[in-house]
mmCIF file of C-alpha atoms in Angstrom:
data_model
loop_
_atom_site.group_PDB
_atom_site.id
_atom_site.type_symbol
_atom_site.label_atom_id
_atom_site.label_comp_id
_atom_site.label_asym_id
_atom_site.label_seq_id
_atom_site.Cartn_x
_atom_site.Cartn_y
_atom_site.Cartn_z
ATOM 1 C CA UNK A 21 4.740 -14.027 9.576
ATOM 2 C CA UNK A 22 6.966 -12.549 7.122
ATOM 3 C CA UNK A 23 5.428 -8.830 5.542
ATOM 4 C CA UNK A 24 5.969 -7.829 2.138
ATOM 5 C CA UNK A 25 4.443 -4.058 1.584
ATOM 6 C CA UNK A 26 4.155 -3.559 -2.270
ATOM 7 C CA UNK A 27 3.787 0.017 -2.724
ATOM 8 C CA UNK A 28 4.301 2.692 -5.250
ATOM 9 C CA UNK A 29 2.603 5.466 -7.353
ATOM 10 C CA UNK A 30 -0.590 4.313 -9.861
ATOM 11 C CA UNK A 31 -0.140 1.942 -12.902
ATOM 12 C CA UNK A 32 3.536 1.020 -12.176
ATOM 13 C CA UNK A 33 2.737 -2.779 -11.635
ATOM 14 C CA UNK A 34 1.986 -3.272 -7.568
ATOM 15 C CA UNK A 35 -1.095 -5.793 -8.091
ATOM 16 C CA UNK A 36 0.632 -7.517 -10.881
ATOM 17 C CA UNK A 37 3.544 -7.877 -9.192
ATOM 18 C CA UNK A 38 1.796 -8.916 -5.827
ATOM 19 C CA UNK A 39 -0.206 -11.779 -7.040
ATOM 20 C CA UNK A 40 2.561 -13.014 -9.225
ATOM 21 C CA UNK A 41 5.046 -13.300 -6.210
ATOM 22 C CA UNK A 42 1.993 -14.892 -3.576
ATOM 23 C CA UNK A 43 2.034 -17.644 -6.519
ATOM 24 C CA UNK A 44 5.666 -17.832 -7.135
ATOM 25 C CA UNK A 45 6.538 -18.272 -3.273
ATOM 26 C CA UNK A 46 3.533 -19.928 -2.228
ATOM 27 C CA UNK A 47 2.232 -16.925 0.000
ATOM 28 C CA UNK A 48 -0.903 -15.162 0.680
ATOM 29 C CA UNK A 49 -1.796 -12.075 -1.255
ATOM 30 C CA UNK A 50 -3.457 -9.338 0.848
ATOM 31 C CA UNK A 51 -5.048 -7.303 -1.814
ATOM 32 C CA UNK A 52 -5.699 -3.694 -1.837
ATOM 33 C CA UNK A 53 -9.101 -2.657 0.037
ATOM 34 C CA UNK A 54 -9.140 0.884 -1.666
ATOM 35 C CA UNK A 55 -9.506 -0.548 -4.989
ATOM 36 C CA UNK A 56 -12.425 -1.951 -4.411
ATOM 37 C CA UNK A 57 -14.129 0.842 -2.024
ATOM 38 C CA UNK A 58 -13.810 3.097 -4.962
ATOM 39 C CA UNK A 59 -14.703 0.745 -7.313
ATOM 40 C CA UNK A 60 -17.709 -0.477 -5.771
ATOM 41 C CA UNK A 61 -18.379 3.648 -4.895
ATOM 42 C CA UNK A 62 -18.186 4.578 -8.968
ATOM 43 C CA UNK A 63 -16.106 7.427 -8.336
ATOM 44 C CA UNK A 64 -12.369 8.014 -7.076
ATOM 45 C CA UNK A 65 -13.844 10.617 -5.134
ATOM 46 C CA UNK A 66 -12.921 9.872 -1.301
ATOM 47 C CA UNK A 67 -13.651 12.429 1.682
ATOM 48 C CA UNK A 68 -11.805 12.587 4.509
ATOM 49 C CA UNK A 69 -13.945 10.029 6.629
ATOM 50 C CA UNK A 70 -14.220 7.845 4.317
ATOM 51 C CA UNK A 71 -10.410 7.353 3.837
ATOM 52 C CA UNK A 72 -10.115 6.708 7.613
ATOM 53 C CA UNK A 73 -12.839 4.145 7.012
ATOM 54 C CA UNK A 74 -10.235 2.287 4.208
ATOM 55 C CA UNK A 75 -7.315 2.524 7.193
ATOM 56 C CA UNK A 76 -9.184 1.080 9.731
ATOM 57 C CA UNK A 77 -10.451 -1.802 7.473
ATOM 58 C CA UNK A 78 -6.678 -2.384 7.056
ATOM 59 C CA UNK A 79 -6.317 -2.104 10.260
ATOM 60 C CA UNK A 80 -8.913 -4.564 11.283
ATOM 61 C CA UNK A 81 -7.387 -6.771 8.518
ATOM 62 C CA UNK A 82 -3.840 -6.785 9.849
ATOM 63 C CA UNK A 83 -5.182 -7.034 13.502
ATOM 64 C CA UNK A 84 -6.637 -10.432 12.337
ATOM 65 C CA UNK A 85 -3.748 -11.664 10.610
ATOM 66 C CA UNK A 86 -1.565 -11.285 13.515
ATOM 67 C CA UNK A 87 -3.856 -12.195 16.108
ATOM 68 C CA UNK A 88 -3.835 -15.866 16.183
ATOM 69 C CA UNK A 89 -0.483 -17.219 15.439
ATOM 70 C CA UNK A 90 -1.687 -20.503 15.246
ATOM 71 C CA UNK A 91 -3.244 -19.563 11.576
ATOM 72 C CA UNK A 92 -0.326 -18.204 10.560
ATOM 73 C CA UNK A 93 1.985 -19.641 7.629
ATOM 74 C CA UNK A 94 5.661 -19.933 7.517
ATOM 75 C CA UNK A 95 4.724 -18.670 3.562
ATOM 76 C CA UNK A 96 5.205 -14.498 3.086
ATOM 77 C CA UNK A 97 2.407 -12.277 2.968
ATOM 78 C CA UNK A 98 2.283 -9.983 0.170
ATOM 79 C CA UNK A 99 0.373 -6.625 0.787
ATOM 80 C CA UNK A 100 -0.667 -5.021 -2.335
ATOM 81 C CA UNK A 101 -0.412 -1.538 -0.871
ATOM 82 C CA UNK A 102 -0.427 -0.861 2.475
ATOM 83 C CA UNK A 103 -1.012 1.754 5.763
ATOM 84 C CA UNK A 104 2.073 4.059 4.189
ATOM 85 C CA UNK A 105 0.253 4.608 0.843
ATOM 86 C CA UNK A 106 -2.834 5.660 3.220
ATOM 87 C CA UNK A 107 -0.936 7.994 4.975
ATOM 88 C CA UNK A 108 0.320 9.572 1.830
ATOM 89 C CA UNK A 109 -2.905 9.544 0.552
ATOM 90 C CA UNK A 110 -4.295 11.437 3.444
ATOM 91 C CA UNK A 111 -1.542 13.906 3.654
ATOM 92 C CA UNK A 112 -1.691 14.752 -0.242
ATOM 93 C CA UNK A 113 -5.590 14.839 -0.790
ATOM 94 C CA UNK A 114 -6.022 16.319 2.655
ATOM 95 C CA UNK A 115 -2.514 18.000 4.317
ATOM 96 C CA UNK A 116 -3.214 16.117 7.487
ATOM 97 C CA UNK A 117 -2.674 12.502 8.976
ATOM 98 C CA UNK A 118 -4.897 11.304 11.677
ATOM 99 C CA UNK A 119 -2.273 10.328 14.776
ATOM 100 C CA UNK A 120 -3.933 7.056 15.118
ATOM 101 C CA UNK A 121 -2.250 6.040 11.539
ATOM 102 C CA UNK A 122 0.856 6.978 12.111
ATOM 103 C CA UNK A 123 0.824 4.569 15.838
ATOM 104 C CA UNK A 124 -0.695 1.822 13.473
ATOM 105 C CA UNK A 125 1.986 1.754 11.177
ATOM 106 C CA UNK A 126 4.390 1.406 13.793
ATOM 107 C CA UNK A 127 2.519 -1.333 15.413
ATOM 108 C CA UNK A 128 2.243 -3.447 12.107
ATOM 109 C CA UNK A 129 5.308 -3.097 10.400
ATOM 110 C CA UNK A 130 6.400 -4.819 7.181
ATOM 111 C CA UNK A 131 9.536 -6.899 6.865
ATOM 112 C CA UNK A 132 10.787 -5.101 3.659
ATOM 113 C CA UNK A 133 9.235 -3.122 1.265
ATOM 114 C CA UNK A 134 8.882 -3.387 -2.575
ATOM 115 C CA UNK A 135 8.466 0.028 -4.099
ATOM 116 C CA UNK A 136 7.389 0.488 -7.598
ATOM 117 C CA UNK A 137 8.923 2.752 -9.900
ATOM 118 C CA UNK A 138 6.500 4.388 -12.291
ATOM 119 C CA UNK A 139 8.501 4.135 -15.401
ATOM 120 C CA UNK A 140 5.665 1.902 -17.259
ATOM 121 C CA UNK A 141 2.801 3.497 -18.976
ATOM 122 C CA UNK A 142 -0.354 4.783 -16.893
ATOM 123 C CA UNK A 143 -3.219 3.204 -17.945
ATOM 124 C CA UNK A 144 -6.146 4.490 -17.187
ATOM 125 C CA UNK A 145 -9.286 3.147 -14.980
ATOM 126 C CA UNK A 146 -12.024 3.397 -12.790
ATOM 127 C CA UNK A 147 -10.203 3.379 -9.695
ATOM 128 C CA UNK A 148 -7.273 5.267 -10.671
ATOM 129 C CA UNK A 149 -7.066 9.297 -10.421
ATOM 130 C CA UNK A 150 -3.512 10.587 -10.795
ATOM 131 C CA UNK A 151 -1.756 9.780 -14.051
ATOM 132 C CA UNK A 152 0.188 12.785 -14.454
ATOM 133 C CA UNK A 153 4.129 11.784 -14.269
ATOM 134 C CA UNK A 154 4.843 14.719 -11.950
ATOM 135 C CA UNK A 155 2.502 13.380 -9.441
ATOM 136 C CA UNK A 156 3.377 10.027 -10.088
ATOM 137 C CA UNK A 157 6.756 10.801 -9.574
ATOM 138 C CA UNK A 158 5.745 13.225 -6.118
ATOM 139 C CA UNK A 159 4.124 10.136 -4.501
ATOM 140 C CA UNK A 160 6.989 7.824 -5.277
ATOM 141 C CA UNK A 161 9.337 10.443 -3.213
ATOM 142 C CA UNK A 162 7.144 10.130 -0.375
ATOM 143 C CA UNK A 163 6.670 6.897 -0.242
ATOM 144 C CA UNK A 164 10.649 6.597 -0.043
ATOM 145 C CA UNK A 165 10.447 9.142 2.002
ATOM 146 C CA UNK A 166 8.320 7.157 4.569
ATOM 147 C CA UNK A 167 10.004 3.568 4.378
ATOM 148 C CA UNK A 168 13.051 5.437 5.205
ATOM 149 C CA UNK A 169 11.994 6.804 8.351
ATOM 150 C CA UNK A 170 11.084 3.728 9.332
ATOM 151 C CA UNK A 171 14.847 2.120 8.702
ATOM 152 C CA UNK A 172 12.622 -0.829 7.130
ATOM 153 C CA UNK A 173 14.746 -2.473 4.312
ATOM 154 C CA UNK A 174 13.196 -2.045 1.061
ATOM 155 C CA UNK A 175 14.243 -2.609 -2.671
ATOM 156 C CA UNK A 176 13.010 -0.234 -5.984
ATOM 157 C CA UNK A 177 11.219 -2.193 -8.468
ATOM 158 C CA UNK A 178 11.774 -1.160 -12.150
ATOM 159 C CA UNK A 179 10.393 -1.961 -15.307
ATOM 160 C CA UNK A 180 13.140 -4.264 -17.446
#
């Protein structure tokens, strides 16, 4: 099972760019479970328990994946976002990170990472909260940030 985290700030391209490489190399697209909790909520309004309630549906999800390698494909997986953008979620909204997290992403990492730039537009939508380019910008740092303490190869995506 080879991973492939997509990650990156709002509106700089992750879903696009997920579901166009799952097509282009055959793979499976994971897509991202937050989108549509706050989607299906109304609101981009999360508390606390209800962003450990999107990590451990991830969770769950990549505890399935990997649990019966009979199912699995030689084709990638593509994870349009991932456990790393929930950690940074928690720690910016909230200025904590539950413990269990941080053992989960060490027990399901990715093979590389693809990290969005956002140097495209942010458009605006339901499910997206943070358009400002300094925050944009903030959350692309620590995203870095994270891959890089993990020593997990990864590649910055920019817009042509």
């Amino acid at each position: 099972m080879y991973k492939v985290g997509i990650i990156g700030p709002e509106s700089s391209g992750k879903s696009t760019l997920a579901r166009y490489l799952a097509k282009r190399y055959h793979g499976l697209l994971i897509p991202e479970y937050a989108r549509d909790y706050v989607e299906q909520k109304g609101t981009t309004e999360v508390s606390f328990d209800e962003l450990c309630a999107i990590a451990k549906h991830q969770i769950e999800e990549m505890e399935t994946l990997t649990s019966n390698p009979s199912s699995l494909t030689p084709n990638p997986y593509f994870f349009d976002t991932e456990l790393i953008v929930t950690k940074v979620w928690f720690d910016y909204a909230f200025g904590r990170v539950p413990e269990w997290l941080n053992e989960n992403i060490h027990r399901f990492p990715m093979d590389v990472y693809l990290l969005t730039y956002p140097d495209i537009a942010w458009v605006p939508d339901p499910a997206r909260s943070n358009g400002s380019d300094a925050i944009r910008k903030e959350l692309f740092d620590r995203y870095e940030a994270e891959i890089k303490a993990l020593d997990i190869p990864y590649y910055i995506i920019r817009h042509a």
